[in-house]
Coordinates of C-alpha atoms and ligand atoms in Angstrom, one line a residue:
X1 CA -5.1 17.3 -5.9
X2 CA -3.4 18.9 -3.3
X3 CA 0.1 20.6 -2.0
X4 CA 1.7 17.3 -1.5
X5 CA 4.5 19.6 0.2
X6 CA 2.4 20.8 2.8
X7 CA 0.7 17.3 3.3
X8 CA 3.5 14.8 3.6
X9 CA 4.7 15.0 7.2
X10 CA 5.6 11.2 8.3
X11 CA 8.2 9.2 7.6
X12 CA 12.1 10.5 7.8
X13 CA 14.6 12.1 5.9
X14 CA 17.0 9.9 4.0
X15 CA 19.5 10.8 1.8
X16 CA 21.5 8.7 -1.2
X17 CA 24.3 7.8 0.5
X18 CA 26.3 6.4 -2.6
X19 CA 25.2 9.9 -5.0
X20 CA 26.4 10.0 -8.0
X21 CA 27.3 13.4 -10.5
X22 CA 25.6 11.9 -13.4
X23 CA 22.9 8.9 -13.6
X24 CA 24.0 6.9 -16.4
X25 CA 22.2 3.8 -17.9
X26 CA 25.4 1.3 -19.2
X27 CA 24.6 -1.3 -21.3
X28 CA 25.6 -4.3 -19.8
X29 CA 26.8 -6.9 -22.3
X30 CA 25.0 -10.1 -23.3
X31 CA 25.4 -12.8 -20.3
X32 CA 27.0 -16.3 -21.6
X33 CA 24.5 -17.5 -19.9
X34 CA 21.2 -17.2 -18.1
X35 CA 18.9 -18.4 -15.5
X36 CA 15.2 -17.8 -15.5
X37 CA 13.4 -19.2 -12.4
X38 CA 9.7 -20.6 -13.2
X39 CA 8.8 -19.6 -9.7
X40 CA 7.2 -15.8 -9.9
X41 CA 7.0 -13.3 -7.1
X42 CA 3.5 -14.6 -6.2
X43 CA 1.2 -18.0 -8.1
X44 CA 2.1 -20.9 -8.9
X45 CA 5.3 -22.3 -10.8
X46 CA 5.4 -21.9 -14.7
X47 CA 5.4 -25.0 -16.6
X48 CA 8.1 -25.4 -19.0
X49 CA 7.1 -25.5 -22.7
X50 CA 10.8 -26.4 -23.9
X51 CA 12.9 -29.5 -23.4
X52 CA 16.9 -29.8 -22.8
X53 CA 18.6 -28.9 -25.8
X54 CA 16.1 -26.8 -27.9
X55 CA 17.3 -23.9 -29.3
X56 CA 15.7 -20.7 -28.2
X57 CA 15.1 -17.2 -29.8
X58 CA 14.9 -13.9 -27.6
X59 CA 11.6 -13.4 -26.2
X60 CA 10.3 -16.9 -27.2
X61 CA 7.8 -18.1 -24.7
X62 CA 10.0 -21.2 -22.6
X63 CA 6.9 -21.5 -19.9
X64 CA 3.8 -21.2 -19.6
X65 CA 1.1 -20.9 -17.0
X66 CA -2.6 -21.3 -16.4
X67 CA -2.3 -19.5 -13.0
X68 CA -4.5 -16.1 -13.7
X69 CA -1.7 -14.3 -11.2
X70 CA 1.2 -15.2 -13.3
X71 CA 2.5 -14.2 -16.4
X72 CA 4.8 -16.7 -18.8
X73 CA 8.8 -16.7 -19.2
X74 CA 10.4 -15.7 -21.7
X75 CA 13.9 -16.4 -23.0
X76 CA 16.0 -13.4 -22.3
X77 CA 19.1 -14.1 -24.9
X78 CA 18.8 -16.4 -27.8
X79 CA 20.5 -19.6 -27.5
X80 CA 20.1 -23.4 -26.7
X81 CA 18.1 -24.5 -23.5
X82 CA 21.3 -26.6 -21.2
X83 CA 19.4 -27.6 -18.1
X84 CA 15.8 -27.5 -16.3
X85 CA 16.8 -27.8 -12.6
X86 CA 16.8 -26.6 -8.9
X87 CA 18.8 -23.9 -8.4
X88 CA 19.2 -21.1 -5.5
X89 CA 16.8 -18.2 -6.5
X90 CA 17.2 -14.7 -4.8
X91 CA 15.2 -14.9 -1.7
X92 CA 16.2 -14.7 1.8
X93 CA 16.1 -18.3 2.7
X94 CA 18.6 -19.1 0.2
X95 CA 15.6 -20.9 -1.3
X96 CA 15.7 -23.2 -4.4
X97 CA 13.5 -23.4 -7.3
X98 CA 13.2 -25.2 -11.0
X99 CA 15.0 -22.8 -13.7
X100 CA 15.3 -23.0 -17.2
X101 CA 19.3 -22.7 -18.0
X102 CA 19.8 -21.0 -21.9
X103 CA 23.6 -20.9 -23.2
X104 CA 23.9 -17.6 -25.3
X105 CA 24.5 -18.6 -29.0
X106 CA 26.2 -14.6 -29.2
X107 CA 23.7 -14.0 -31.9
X108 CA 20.6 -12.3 -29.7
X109 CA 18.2 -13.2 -32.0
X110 CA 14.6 -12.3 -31.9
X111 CA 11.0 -14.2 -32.4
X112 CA 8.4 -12.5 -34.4
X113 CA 5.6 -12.2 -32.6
X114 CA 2.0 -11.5 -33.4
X115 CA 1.6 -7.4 -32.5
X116 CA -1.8 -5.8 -31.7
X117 CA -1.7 -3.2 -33.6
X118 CA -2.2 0.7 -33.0
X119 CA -3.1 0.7 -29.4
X120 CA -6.4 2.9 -29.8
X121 CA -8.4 0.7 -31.7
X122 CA -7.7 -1.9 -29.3
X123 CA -9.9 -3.5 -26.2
X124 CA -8.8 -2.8 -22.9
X125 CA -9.2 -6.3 -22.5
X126 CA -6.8 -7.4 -25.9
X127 CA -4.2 -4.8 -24.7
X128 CA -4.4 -6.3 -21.1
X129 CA -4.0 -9.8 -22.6
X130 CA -1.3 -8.5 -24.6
X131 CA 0.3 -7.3 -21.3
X132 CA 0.1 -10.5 -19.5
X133 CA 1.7 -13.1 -22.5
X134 CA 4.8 -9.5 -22.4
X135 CA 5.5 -11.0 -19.3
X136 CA 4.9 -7.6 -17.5
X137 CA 4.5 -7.8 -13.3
X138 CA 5.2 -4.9 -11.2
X139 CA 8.6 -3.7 -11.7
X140 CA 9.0 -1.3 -8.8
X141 CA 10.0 -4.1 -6.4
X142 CA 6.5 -6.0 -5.0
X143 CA 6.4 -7.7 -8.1
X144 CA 2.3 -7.9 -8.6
X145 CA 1.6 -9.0 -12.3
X146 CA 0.3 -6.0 -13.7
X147 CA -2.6 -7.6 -16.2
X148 CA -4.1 -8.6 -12.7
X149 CA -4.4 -4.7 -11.8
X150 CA -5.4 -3.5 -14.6
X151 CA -8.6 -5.7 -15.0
X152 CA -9.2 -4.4 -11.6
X153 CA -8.8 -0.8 -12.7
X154 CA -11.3 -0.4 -15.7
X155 CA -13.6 1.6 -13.3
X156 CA -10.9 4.0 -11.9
X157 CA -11.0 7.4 -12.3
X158 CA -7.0 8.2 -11.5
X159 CA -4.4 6.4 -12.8
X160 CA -0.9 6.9 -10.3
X161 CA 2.5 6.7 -11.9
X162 CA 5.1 6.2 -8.9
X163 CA 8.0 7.5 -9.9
X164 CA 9.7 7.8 -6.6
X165 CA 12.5 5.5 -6.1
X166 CA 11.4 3.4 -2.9
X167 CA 14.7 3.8 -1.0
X168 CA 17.4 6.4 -0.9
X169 CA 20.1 4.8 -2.7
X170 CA 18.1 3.2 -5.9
X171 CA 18.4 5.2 -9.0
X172 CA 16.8 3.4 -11.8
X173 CA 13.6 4.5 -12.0
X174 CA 15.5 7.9 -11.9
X175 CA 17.8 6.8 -14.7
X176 CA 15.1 5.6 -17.0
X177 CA 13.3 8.8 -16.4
X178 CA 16.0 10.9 -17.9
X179 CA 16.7 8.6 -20.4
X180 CA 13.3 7.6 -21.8
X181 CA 10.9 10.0 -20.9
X182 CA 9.0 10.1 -24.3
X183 CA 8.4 6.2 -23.6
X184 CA 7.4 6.5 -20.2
X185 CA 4.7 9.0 -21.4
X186 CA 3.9 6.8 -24.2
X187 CA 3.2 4.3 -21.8
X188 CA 1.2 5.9 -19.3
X189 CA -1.4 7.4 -22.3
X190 CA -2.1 3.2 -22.9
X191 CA -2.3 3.0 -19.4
X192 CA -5.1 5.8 -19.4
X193 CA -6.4 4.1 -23.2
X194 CA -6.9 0.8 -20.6
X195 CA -8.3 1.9 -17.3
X196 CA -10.4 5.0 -18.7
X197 CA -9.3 7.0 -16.0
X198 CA -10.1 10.7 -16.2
X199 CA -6.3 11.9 -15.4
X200 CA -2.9 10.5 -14.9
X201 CA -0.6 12.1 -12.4
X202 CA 3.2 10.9 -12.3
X203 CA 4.3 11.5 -8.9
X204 CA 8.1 12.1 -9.0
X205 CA 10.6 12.8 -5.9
X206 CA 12.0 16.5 -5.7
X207 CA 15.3 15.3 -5.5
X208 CA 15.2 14.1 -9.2
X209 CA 15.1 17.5 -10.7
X210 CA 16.6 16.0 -14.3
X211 CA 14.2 13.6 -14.9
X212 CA 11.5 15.8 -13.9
X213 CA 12.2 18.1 -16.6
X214 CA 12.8 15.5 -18.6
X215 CA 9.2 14.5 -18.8
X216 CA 7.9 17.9 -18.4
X217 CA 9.2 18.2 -22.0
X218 CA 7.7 15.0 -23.1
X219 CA 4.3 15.4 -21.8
X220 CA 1.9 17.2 -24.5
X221 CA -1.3 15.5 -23.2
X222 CA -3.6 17.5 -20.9
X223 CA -4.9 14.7 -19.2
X224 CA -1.3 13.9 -17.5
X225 CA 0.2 15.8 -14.7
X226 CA 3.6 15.1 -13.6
X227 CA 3.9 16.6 -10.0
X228 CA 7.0 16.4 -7.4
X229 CA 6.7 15.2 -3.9
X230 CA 8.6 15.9 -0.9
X231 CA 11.8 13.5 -0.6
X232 CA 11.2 11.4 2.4
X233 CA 11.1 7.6 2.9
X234 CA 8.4 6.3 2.7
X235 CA 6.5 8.6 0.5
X236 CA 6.1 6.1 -2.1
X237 CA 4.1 3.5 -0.7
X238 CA 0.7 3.3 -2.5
X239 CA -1.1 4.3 0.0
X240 CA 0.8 7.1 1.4
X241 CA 0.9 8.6 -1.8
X242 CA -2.8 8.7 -2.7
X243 CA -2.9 10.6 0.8
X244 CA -0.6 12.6 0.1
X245 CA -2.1 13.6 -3.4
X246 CA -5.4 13.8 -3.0
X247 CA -5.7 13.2 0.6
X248 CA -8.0 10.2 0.7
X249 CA -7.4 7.2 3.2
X250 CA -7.7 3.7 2.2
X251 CA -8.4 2.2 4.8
X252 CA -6.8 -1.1 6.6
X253 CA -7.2 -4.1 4.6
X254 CA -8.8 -1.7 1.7
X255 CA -7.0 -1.4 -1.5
X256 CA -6.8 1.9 -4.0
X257 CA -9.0 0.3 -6.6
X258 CA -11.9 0.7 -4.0
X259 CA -11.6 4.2 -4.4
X260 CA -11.0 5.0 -7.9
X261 CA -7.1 5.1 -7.8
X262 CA -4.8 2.3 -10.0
X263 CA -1.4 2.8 -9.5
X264 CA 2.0 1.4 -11.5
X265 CA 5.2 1.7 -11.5
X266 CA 7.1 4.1 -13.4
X267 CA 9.1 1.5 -15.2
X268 CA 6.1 -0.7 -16.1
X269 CA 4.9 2.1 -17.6
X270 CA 8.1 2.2 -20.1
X271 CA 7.6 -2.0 -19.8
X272 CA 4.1 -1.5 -21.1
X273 CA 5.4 0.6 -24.0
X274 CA 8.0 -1.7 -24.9
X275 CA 5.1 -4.3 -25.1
X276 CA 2.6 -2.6 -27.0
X277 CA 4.3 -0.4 -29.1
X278 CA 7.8 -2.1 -29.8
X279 CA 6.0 -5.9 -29.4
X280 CA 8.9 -6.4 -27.1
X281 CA 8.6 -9.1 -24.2
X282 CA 9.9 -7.8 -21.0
X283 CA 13.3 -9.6 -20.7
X284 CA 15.5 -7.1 -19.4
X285 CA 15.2 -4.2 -16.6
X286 CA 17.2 -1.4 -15.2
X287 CA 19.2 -2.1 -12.1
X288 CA 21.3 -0.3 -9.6
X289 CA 24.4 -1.8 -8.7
X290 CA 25.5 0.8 -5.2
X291 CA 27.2 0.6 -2.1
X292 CA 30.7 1.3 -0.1
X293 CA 32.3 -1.7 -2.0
X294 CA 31.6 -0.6 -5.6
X295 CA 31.7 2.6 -8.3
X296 CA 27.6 3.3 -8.2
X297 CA 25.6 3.0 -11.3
X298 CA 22.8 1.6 -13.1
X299 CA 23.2 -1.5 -15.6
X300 CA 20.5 -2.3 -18.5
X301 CA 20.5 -6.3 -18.2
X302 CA 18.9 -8.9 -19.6
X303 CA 16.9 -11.1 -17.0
X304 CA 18.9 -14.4 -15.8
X305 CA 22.0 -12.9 -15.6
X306 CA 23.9 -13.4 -12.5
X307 CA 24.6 -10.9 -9.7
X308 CA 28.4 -11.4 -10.3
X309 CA 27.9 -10.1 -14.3
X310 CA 26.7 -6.7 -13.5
X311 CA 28.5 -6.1 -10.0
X312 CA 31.8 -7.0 -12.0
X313 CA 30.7 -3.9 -14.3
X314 CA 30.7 -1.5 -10.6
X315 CA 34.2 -1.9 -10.3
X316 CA 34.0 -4.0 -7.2
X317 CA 36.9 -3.6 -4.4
X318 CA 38.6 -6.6 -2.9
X319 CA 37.4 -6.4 0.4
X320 CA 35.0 -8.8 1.8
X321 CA 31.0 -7.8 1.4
X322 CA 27.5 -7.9 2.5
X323 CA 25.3 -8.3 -0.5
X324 CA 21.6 -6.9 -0.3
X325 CA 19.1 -7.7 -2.7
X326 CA 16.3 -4.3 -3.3
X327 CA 16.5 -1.2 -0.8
X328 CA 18.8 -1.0 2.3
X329 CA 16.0 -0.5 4.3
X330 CA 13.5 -3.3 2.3
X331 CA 15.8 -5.5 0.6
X332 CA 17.0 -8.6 2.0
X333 CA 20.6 -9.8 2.4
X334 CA 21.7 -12.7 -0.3
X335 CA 24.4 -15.2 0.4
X336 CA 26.0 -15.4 -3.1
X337 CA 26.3 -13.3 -6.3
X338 CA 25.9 -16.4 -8.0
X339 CA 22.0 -15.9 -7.8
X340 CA 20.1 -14.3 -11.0
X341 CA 18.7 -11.1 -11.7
X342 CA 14.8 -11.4 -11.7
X343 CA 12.0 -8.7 -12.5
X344 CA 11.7 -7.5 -9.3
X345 CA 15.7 -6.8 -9.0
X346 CA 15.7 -3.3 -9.2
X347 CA 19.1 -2.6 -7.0
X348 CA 21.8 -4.8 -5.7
X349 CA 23.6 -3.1 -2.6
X350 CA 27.3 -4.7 -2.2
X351 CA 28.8 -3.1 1.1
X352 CA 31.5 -3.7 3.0
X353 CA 31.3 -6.0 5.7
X354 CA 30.4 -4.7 9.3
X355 CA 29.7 -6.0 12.3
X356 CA 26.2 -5.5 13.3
X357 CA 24.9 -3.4 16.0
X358 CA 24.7 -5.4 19.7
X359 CA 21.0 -5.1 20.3
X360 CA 19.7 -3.9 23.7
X361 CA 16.3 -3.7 25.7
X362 CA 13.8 -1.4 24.3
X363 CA 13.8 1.8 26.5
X364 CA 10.6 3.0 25.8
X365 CA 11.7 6.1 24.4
X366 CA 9.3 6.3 22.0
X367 CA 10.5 7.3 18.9
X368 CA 9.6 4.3 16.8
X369 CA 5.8 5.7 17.6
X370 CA 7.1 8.8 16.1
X371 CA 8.7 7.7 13.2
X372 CA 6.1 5.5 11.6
X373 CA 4.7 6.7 8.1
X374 CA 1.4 4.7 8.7
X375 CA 0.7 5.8 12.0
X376 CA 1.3 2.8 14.0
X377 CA 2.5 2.1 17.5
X378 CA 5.5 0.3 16.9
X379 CA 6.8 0.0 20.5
X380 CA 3.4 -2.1 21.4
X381 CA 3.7 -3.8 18.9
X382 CA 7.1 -4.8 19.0
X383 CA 6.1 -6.3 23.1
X384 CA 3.0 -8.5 21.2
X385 CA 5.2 -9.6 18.8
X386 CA 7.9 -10.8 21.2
X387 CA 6.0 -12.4 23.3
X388 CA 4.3 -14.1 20.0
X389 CA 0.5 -12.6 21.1
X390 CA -0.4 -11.8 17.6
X391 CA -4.0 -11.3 18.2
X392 CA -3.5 -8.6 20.7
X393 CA -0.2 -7.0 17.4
X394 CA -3.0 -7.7 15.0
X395 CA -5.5 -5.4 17.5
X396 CA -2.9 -2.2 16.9
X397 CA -3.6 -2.9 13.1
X398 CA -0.1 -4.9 12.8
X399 CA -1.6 -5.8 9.3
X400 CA -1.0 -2.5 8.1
X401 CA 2.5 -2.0 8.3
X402 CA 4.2 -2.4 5.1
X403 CA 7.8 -3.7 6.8
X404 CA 9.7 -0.3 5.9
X405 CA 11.8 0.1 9.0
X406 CA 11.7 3.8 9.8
X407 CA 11.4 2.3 13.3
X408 CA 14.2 0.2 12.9
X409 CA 15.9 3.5 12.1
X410 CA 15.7 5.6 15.1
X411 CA 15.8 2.7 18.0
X412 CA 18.1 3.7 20.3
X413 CA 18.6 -0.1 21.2
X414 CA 19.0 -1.2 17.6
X415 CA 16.0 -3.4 18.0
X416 CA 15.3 -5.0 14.5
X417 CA 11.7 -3.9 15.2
X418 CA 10.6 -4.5 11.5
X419 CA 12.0 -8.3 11.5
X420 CA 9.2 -8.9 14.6
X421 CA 6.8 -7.6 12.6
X422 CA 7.6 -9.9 9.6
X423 CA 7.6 -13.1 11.8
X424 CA 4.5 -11.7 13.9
X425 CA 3.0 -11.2 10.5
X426 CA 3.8 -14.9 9.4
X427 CA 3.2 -16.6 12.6
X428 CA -0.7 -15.1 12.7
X429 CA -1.3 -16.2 9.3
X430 CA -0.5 -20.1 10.5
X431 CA -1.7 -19.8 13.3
X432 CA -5.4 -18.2 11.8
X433 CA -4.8 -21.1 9.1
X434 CA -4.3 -23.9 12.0
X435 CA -7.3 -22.2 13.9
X436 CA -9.6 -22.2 10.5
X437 CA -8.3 -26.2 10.1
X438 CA -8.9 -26.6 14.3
X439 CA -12.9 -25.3 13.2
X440 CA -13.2 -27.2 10.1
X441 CA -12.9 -30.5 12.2
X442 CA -14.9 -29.6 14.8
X443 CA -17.2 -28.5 13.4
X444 CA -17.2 -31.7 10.9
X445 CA -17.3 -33.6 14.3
X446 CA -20.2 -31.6 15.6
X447 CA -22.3 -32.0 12.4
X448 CA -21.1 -36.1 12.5
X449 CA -22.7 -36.0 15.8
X450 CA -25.7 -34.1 15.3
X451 CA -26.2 -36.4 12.4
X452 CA -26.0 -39.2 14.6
X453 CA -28.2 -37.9 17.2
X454 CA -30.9 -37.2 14.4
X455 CA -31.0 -40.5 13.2
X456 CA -31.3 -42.4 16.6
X457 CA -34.3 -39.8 17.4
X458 CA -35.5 -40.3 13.8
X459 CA -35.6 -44.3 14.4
X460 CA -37.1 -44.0 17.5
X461 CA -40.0 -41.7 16.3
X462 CA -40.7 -44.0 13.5
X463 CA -40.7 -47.4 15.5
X464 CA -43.1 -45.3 18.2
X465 CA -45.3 -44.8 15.2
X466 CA -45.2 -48.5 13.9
X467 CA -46.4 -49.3 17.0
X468 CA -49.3 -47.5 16.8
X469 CA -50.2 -48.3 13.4
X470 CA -49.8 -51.8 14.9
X471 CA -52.2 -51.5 18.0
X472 CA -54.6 -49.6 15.6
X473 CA -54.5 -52.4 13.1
X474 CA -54.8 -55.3 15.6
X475 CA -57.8 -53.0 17.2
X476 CA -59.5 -53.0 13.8
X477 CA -58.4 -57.2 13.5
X478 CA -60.5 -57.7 16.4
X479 CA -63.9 -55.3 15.4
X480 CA -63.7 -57.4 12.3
X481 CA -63.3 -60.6 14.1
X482 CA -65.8 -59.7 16.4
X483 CA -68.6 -59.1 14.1
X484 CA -67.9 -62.3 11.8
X485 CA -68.0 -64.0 15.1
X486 CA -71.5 -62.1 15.7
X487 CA -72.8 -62.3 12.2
X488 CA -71.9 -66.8 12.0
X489 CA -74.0 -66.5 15.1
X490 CA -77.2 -65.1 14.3
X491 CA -76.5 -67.7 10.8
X492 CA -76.4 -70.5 13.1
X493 CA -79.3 -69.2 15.3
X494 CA -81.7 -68.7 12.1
X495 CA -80.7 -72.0 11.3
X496 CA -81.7 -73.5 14.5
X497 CA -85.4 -71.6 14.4
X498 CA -86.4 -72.9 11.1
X499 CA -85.9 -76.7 12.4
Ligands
SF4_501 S1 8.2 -1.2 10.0 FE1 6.0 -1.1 10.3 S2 5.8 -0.3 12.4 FE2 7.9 0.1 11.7 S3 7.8 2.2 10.9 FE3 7.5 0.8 9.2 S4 5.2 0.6 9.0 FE4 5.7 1.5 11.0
SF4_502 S1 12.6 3.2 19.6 FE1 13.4 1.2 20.4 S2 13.8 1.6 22.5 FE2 12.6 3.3 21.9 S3 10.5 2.6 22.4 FE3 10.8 2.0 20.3 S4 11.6 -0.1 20.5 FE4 11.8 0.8 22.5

């Protein structure tokens, strides 16, 4: 491993801009009710295994799926299931999906479920199991279900705990650091137990001094290292950081699996204890409620709740305000609080309302080059993307940039650089999708024709051949006919010399 000080020198320097003296963890209280979308971050919708007006127990399974991406849903409060239906979902297009609807019953009560035991004598493969009917995806924002990973993993060599907080203003993962560090250990030595990895290393942010020492003092296993890294956006994308740690690429379209590295979350780590250890179901996460418009601070929820029920706990102002779903630079704006918190939730930003920036022609001033973590050329690409040539974007390895907007950033013409990228992104996809269905039918046309071709020339050889067979066999007729002819001859003429 190496001086990640000395060897982290892209991205730029962002600072909370809502800090806080203390990172708490409040207890938010149980929702009346909750919503629980069957559509997951990636796969296909969950089927429901409950019907209107069954009565529920905390972390009962309420749908299932046979989608190996997915993971089932669980009931997050006990209570009495009041409606399967569409309902707006947190996403930027305001999009709807099928939720289950539970009514609290007050009481919290929770199923039994079947543990697995003391974790070493178990399988990688029954603990990864275990892991996927917990419910447990990626909780540090891209949602990727974790058993998936993990079965990936089981040849990797270093396990990666990313304990940096994606974006300057998010404390959670901070907050759950200092408040359960003997967990989060506990859950990265399964994590090791699964993947067989030589070493764990929990790479934490230097701005989070507290809940560095807090796991310093929890960590008595010699396999786990728990380093800090310099405090710059974007230092905890996946790749970046196995760069910056151990100075390996991955290269474009590669993932860290092909080299030996599985990397999780920091809070799936404490997820994955909660699972093995406590047999608890992942039904509630850590999230940070910041921004101008409220107090800042981090609410333990239970999944389902509405925006409104934890923001109301921030002390909201009554001014008018933007609300923004994940980081400020990642997240996406939401229309209405009335939208639930899912797994990936891990911040809601609620700021006042401002007018955005009049955007002007790019000057070529090139400082979006400069500021790019992944070493693209965002001023090229931003020129392909306009002009919608996404072969030429997808040349300057437009593939490869993960959408943080450090480019955004520093343009001096307020260019929403990053939002070109997205569509760019999007509009190659269909369009390589369109192209693959354009090939498909020709070349299902080529072959038809081919085909046809081959069986006119097939005919045509085999009536040539008839033909001969034909002549040869009349030929023969005649030979035969011939000598019969000959041989009733020479009958006739014996015939005539003996009278
Ligand atoms: S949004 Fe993309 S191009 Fe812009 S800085 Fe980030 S990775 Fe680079
Ligand atoms: S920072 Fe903005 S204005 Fe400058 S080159 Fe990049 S896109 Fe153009």
């Amino acid at each position: 491993m190496r001086d990640a000080f000395s060897a982290f020198n892209d991205g730029i320097v962002m600072t909370n801009p809502y800090p806080v003296d203390q990172v708490e963890i409040v207890q938010a209280p149980l929702p009346d009710k909750v919503v629980l979308p069957l559509q997951q971050r990636i796969g296909d919708e969950a089927i429901p295994c409950v019907v209107v007006g069954d009565k529920v127990l905390t972390g009962q399974i309420i749908a299932q799926t046979q989608d190996v991406f997915c993971v089932p849903i669980h009931a997050s409060i006990s209570g009495t299931v009041v409606a399967i239906d569409e309902q707006i979902i947190p996403h930027k297009s305001g999009l709807k999906s099928t939720c289950i609807t539970i009514q609290s019953d007050g009481k919290d009560v929770w199923i039994e479920r079947e543990d697995c035991g003391d974790f070493l004598h178990c399988s990688p493969e029954t603990l990864i199991q275990h892991i996927q009917q917990s419910g447990i995806i990626g909780l540090g924002g891209a949602g990727f279900p974790t058993h998936s990973k993990l079965s990936k993993s089981l040849d990797c060599h270093t396990l990666i705990i990313n304990a940096t907080e994606c974006e300057p203003g998010i404390m959670c993962d901070d907050a759950l650091m200092q408040h359960y560090p003997r967990e989060v250990v506990r859950g990265v030595e399964i994590l090791l137990h699964i993947s067989g990895a030589s070493q764990a290393v929990i790479a934490i942010e230097d701005d989070k001094p507290e809940a560095y020492r807090s796991l310093l003092m929890f960590n008595h296993n010699d396999k786990i290292s728990i380093v800090q890294i310099p405090t710059k956006y974007t230092s905890g994308a996946e790749k970046l950081l196995i760069k910056t740690l151990f100075n390996v690429e991955i290269p474009s379209g590669g993932f860290a699996t092909d080299k030996g590295f599985v990397c999780q979350n920091v809070a799936t780590s404490k997820a994955i204890f909660d699972a093995v250890i406590e047999n608890k179901p992942l039904v509630s996460r850590i999230v940070t409620v910041t921004g101008s418009g409220v107090v800042p601070n981090n609410f333990a929820v239970r999944l389902g709740a509405s925006f409104a029920h934890i923001v109301a706990l921030a002390k909201p102002d009554d001014k008018q305000h933007d609300i923004r779903m994940g980081g400020m630079m990642m997240g996406v704006d939401v229309a209405t609080l009335a939208v639930p918190i899912c797994k990936i939730s891990n911040c809601i930003f609620v700021n006042h309302t401002k007018a955005k920036p009049h955007v002007q022609e790019c000057i070529r001033c090139g400082q979006c080059n400069q500021a790019c973590p992944v070493g693209l050329l965002p001023q090229q690409l931003y020129w392909h993307a306009k002009s919608e040539h996404t072969d030429r974007a997808m040349d300057y390895n437009l593939r490869d940039c993960i959408e943080c907007r450090c480019c955004d950033v520093v343009c001096p013409s307020h260019i929403p650089l990053a939002e070109y990228f997205s569509f760019a992104k999007a509009l190659h996809q269909q369009q390589m999708r369109e192209k693959h269905q354009t090939d498909v039918a020709r070349e299902r046309f080529e072959f038809r024709e081919y085909r046809l071709e081959r069986n006119k020339q097939e005919r045509a050889e085999m009536m040539a051949k008839k033909k001969i067979e034909l002549k040869k066999k009349m030929a023969n007729d005649k030979v035969q006919k011939d000598k019969i002819a000959q041989a009733m001859a020479r009958v006739k003429k014996t015939k005539q010399d003996k009278k």
